[in-house]
Amino acid sequence: MAVVLFALALAVAGWSGLGLTLLLWGRAPRRLPGLGELSCYSFLLGTANVAVTMQVTGWVTSAVPALTVIESAALGAFGVVARRATLVALVRRRPTRRDCWWAAATVGSIALMGSVVLWFSLHTSLEWDGLTVWFMKAQLAATHHGRIPLAYYSDATREWSAPNHPVYLPLLSSWIFGWMGHTSEYAIKALFPLHLVASAGLLAGTATRITGRRALGVLAPLLLLATPALVHGPGSAASGYADVSMAAFYLATVVAGIEVLRNDGGAGATHARRLFATLGVVLPLVKMEGAMQYGVVLLVVSRVLVVRGGRAGAARRATARSVLLLAAPFLVTVACWRLLLSSRHVAATGDMLPVTPSNLISQLDRTGVLLSSLGRELTNWDRWSVLWVWCAVAMAWWLVTRRGHQRLLLPLLIVVPMALDVGVFYFSSWSPVEAHVDSTLFRLLIHITPVAVLLVVLSFPALTARPHGMAAAEVSSPG
Amino acid sequence: MVAPARHSPRWRLVAAWVVWLSAAVACCAIGYRAVHRQADRVSPVADGRAATTDTWLGWLAMDHPTAALQRAAASVPADKAIVVVGSTEEGGLSLAYFIISSLAWPRQVSLVTCAPDDAAPVVVVDTTEPIGALLYIRLEDRGGRSVDTTRISPVVRLERSNAGPGSWCSL
């Protein structure tokens, strides 16, 4: 029975995500991704919708679960009815027999990856942060009508549970517990592999759609499975940490950013921007690093839009409006979250020093240690196989074979977050800093792993000496 | 929007394919081997609602430790704090404290450690609420020996006492 209720909770969330995704995609059937990507976005946006609704309704009422059910059902119904033409166009696509075989192979590789990760999840315990940071808050919310009690944020004896960490996972978990009727440290472990499955689906769909080469869609999930850090140990999908969820949303944001640039000036431009901006609301609520990562994608995408937009007055104003649309929901979310934390006098965890120029300057001598730690981590075969070495080669190949403003897009969306992940340890209060780096850096790298896999599969060489399909034409093209 | 990628000479394409296929094979071979090794090392864990906490608290020598500790915490008034008292040499004490603290909500939970042969307590996490009970973990020879004591397991006892810190680690 618990399994059915668990599935029902996710089905309601997914229904709201379906409606939201269809509304954001709009009416542009020719440019639409397939049903696989629709399912992945529905899961990610639906679970995010549940968490955001619970957080917002929790400020004004105690009837959080009931209101969230109503909102989710209504949003799903509205989206499906308002965009039924889009949905019908998707369902009515007539695949050839060959398409069906490739689709079956892709689903098979995703299922294989999902099964292995689920096996690890159900045969191992939640890891440290999974229990003490995320499950603890979920349990509190589940026993308080879907709301984390405000008293928790100012409880000095519970600072160890990082009250300043955001609410996506705790509220989503409490939503599931609400349906199940009780909390469960065992059942909740099934939630995290679903985020990795969503990543795999997005990777497969995006790689196939952009390159037109369906074998890459089969390969991408198998490469995720070949990355042990995603499968087992702290930070993995089996650990109960937020890192794999963060990775899924970061990948979705990068894919949405690519769509913003592909559609720029075209019929789907507004809808692509809306999807991207919506993810700007979600990322800061998944993990603290989410704000930084959305900021990176926003800056890179905005830069391309500005360069492409030209210097003429009207064009410049239109570009400024676009950038504002992409940034505004993100900035409002970050401001609201900061306001909540400061109103409850939530202290930052003692692991980090304040981010000030003087602290940075005083710790510059850590540079050698940080770089050698990064090098050691990227070549840790037991954790990453040869993924990062391959990614570095792929990046070089990408830069050589592609041209235009977007040539730097994907490489920057890997290198800049990685540099920030390392740079953050300049402000670590641990001494010596190596212990902090060794226990944390690999988990931060998990966030960008699916994007690294995306770059690797998109940069697969062409089959002939001619430039291959849409990867060249649409991802790395100039404006 | 559409602009072609640069043309690749044939030799470069062949070289790229060799590198990519080798990388794909190496990535999968090394990665799957590591995953397989990890699978071999997995030891069975309990299932159930308290699967993880029961596993992690196994060293406290009691059946269903999560439920037992939750019951013990619930016996303390909600506006009183619980002090977890353990040895400085107890490796699992921090984790046990975190779990007890999450089970005891809304009661505040403080952490105090006692060093061997030293009666002075070290307050690791302090509380702002009045003390309602002391939860001793593997410290049979310490404390004020309150008459109102509940034995939760051979190594864990709950003393309802409002005695001051001076007696918490007394020998």
Short mmCIF file of N, CA and C in Angstrom, two decimals, chain A residues 125-133 135-137 139-140 157-158 160-161 185, chain B residues 49-60 62 64-74 82 84 91-111 125 135 137:
data_model
loop_
_atom_site.label_atom_id
_atom_site.label_comp_id
_atom_site.label_asym_id
_atom_site.label_seq_id
_atom_site.Cartn_x
_atom_site.Cartn_y
_atom_site.Cartn_z
N SER A 125 22.10 2.58 3.68
CA SER A 125 21.45 3.56 4.57
C SER A 125 21.53 4.94 3.95
N LEU A 126 20.68 5.85 4.46
CA LEU A 126 20.89 7.26 4.15
C LEU A 126 22.27 7.64 4.70
N GLU A 127 22.96 8.51 4.00
CA GLU A 127 24.26 8.95 4.51
C GLU A 127 24.05 10.14 5.45
N TRP A 128 25.14 10.64 6.00
CA TRP A 128 25.12 11.64 7.08
C TRP A 128 24.19 12.83 6.78
N ASP A 129 24.47 13.60 5.73
CA ASP A 129 23.64 14.79 5.44
C ASP A 129 22.22 14.39 5.03
N GLY A 130 22.12 13.23 4.38
CA GLY A 130 20.79 12.76 3.97
C GLY A 130 19.88 12.65 5.17
N LEU A 131 20.44 12.18 6.28
CA LEU A 131 19.63 12.02 7.49
C LEU A 131 19.55 13.31 8.30
N THR A 132 20.72 13.91 8.57
CA THR A 132 20.74 15.00 9.55
C THR A 132 20.35 16.37 8.97
N VAL A 133 20.47 16.54 7.68
CA VAL A 133 20.11 17.84 7.09
C VAL A 133 18.75 17.77 6.40
N PHE A 135 16.49 14.76 5.77
CA PHE A 135 15.39 13.97 6.33
C PHE A 135 14.86 14.61 7.61
N MET A 136 15.76 15.20 8.38
CA MET A 136 15.34 15.82 9.64
C MET A 136 14.29 16.90 9.40
N LYS A 137 14.53 17.75 8.40
CA LYS A 137 13.57 18.82 8.09
C LYS A 137 12.29 18.22 7.52
N GLN A 139 10.98 15.37 8.19
CA GLN A 139 10.22 14.79 9.30
C GLN A 139 9.48 15.90 10.07
N LEU A 140 10.18 17.01 10.28
CA LEU A 140 9.55 18.13 10.98
C LEU A 140 8.34 18.65 10.21
N THR A 157 19.98 24.94 19.44
CA THR A 157 20.48 23.58 19.65
C THR A 157 20.36 22.73 18.39
N ARG A 158 19.77 23.29 17.34
CA ARG A 158 19.64 22.50 16.11
C ARG A 158 20.36 23.14 14.92
N TRP A 160 23.20 22.42 14.00
CA TRP A 160 23.94 21.35 13.32
C TRP A 160 23.18 20.83 12.10
N SER A 161 21.84 21.05 12.06
CA SER A 161 21.06 20.51 10.95
C SER A 161 20.96 21.50 9.79
N GLU A 185 12.33 6.40 6.53
CA GLU A 185 13.71 6.57 6.07
C GLU A 185 14.03 5.60 4.93
N ARG B 49 10.47 2.09 8.69
CA ARG B 49 10.41 3.55 8.79
C ARG B 49 11.68 4.15 9.37
N ALA B 50 12.34 3.42 10.25
CA ALA B 50 13.55 3.95 10.88
C ALA B 50 14.77 3.16 10.43
N ALA B 51 14.82 2.84 9.15
CA ALA B 51 15.86 1.94 8.64
C ALA B 51 17.26 2.46 8.95
N THR B 52 17.49 3.74 8.69
CA THR B 52 18.83 4.28 8.85
C THR B 52 19.17 4.51 10.32
N THR B 53 18.27 5.16 11.05
CA THR B 53 18.59 5.48 12.44
C THR B 53 18.73 4.22 13.28
N ASP B 54 17.91 3.21 13.03
CA ASP B 54 18.06 1.95 13.76
C ASP B 54 19.42 1.32 13.48
N THR B 55 19.87 1.43 12.23
CA THR B 55 21.19 0.88 11.88
C THR B 55 22.29 1.65 12.59
N TRP B 56 22.20 2.97 12.54
CA TRP B 56 23.26 3.80 13.11
C TRP B 56 23.29 3.77 14.64
N LEU B 57 22.12 3.51 15.25
CA LEU B 57 22.08 3.46 16.72
C LEU B 57 22.23 2.04 17.25
N GLY B 58 22.58 1.13 16.39
CA GLY B 58 22.70 -0.28 16.78
C GLY B 58 23.65 -0.49 17.96
N TRP B 59 24.66 0.37 18.06
CA TRP B 59 25.65 0.20 19.13
C TRP B 59 25.10 0.53 20.52
N LEU B 60 23.87 1.06 20.60
CA LEU B 60 23.29 1.38 21.90
C LEU B 60 22.61 0.16 22.55
N MET B 62 19.96 -1.94 22.03
CA MET B 62 18.53 -2.04 22.33
C MET B 62 17.77 -2.42 21.07
N HIS B 64 14.95 -1.83 18.37
CA HIS B 64 14.28 -0.66 17.81
C HIS B 64 14.70 0.63 18.54
N PRO B 65 15.98 0.98 18.50
CA PRO B 65 16.46 2.12 19.28
C PRO B 65 15.75 3.44 18.97
N THR B 66 15.36 3.64 17.71
CA THR B 66 14.72 4.90 17.35
C THR B 66 13.41 5.07 18.13
N ALA B 67 12.58 4.04 18.09
CA ALA B 67 11.30 4.12 18.78
C ALA B 67 11.50 4.23 20.28
N ALA B 68 12.48 3.50 20.82
CA ALA B 68 12.71 3.53 22.27
C ALA B 68 13.16 4.92 22.72
N LEU B 69 14.06 5.54 21.94
CA LEU B 69 14.55 6.87 22.32
C LEU B 69 13.47 7.93 22.13
N GLN B 70 12.63 7.73 21.10
CA GLN B 70 11.52 8.68 20.89
C GLN B 70 10.55 8.62 22.07
N ARG B 71 10.26 7.42 22.54
CA ARG B 71 9.37 7.26 23.70
C ARG B 71 9.99 7.92 24.94
N ALA B 72 11.28 7.71 25.11
CA ALA B 72 11.95 8.28 26.28
C ALA B 72 11.92 9.81 26.23
N ALA B 73 12.16 10.36 25.05
CA ALA B 73 12.15 11.82 24.91
C ALA B 73 10.75 12.37 25.15
N ALA B 74 9.75 11.63 24.70
CA ALA B 74 8.36 12.10 24.85
C ALA B 74 7.93 12.14 26.32
N ILE B 82 16.58 18.37 27.11
CA ILE B 82 17.23 17.10 27.44
C ILE B 82 18.74 17.30 27.22
N VAL B 84 22.13 15.33 26.54
CA VAL B 84 22.76 14.05 26.20
C VAL B 84 24.18 14.09 26.76
N GLY B 91 33.09 7.44 19.78
CA GLY B 91 33.11 7.86 18.38
C GLY B 91 31.73 8.15 17.79
N GLY B 92 30.72 7.40 18.19
CA GLY B 92 29.40 7.56 17.59
C GLY B 92 28.52 8.56 18.30
N LEU B 93 29.10 9.29 19.29
CA LEU B 93 28.26 10.15 20.13
C LEU B 93 27.61 11.29 19.34
N SER B 94 28.37 11.94 18.47
CA SER B 94 27.82 13.09 17.73
C SER B 94 26.61 12.66 16.91
N LEU B 95 26.76 11.56 16.20
CA LEU B 95 25.66 11.11 15.35
C LEU B 95 24.45 10.72 16.20
N ALA B 96 24.71 10.03 17.32
CA ALA B 96 23.59 9.65 18.21
C ALA B 96 22.90 10.92 18.71
N TYR B 97 23.70 11.94 19.04
CA TYR B 97 23.13 13.20 19.52
C TYR B 97 22.23 13.84 18.45
N PHE B 98 22.72 13.86 17.20
CA PHE B 98 21.92 14.45 16.12
C PHE B 98 20.58 13.71 15.98
N ILE B 99 20.65 12.39 16.05
CA ILE B 99 19.42 11.61 15.87
C ILE B 99 18.46 11.85 17.05
N ILE B 100 19.00 11.83 18.27
CA ILE B 100 18.15 12.07 19.45
C ILE B 100 17.54 13.46 19.38
N SER B 101 18.33 14.43 18.94
CA SER B 101 17.83 15.80 18.83
C SER B 101 16.67 15.89 17.83
N SER B 102 16.79 15.16 16.72
CA SER B 102 15.69 15.22 15.73
C SER B 102 14.46 14.46 16.23
N LEU B 103 14.67 13.44 17.07
CA LEU B 103 13.53 12.67 17.58
C LEU B 103 12.82 13.42 18.71
N ALA B 104 13.55 14.31 19.40
CA ALA B 104 13.01 14.92 20.62
C ALA B 104 12.23 16.20 20.37
N TRP B 105 12.15 16.65 19.12
CA TRP B 105 11.43 17.90 18.83
C TRP B 105 10.06 17.89 19.50
N PRO B 106 9.60 18.96 20.13
CA PRO B 106 10.15 20.33 20.13
C PRO B 106 11.12 20.62 21.29
N ARG B 107 11.50 19.58 22.04
CA ARG B 107 12.40 19.83 23.17
C ARG B 107 13.79 20.19 22.66
N GLN B 108 14.42 21.14 23.31
CA GLN B 108 15.82 21.42 22.97
C GLN B 108 16.68 20.27 23.49
N VAL B 109 17.75 19.99 22.79
CA VAL B 109 18.63 18.90 23.21
C VAL B 109 20.07 19.44 23.24
N SER B 110 20.66 19.32 24.41
CA SER B 110 22.02 19.81 24.59
C SER B 110 22.99 18.62 24.57
N LEU B 111 24.25 18.88 24.30
CA LEU B 111 25.26 17.80 24.28
C LEU B 111 26.39 18.16 25.25
N VAL B 125 27.03 21.60 23.02
CA VAL B 125 25.87 22.36 22.53
C VAL B 125 25.05 22.75 23.75
N LEU B 135 20.29 12.32 29.55
CA LEU B 135 20.32 11.01 28.88
C LEU B 135 21.78 10.56 28.83
N ILE B 137 24.79 8.08 27.99
CA ILE B 137 25.13 7.04 27.03
C ILE B 137 26.48 6.44 27.41
#
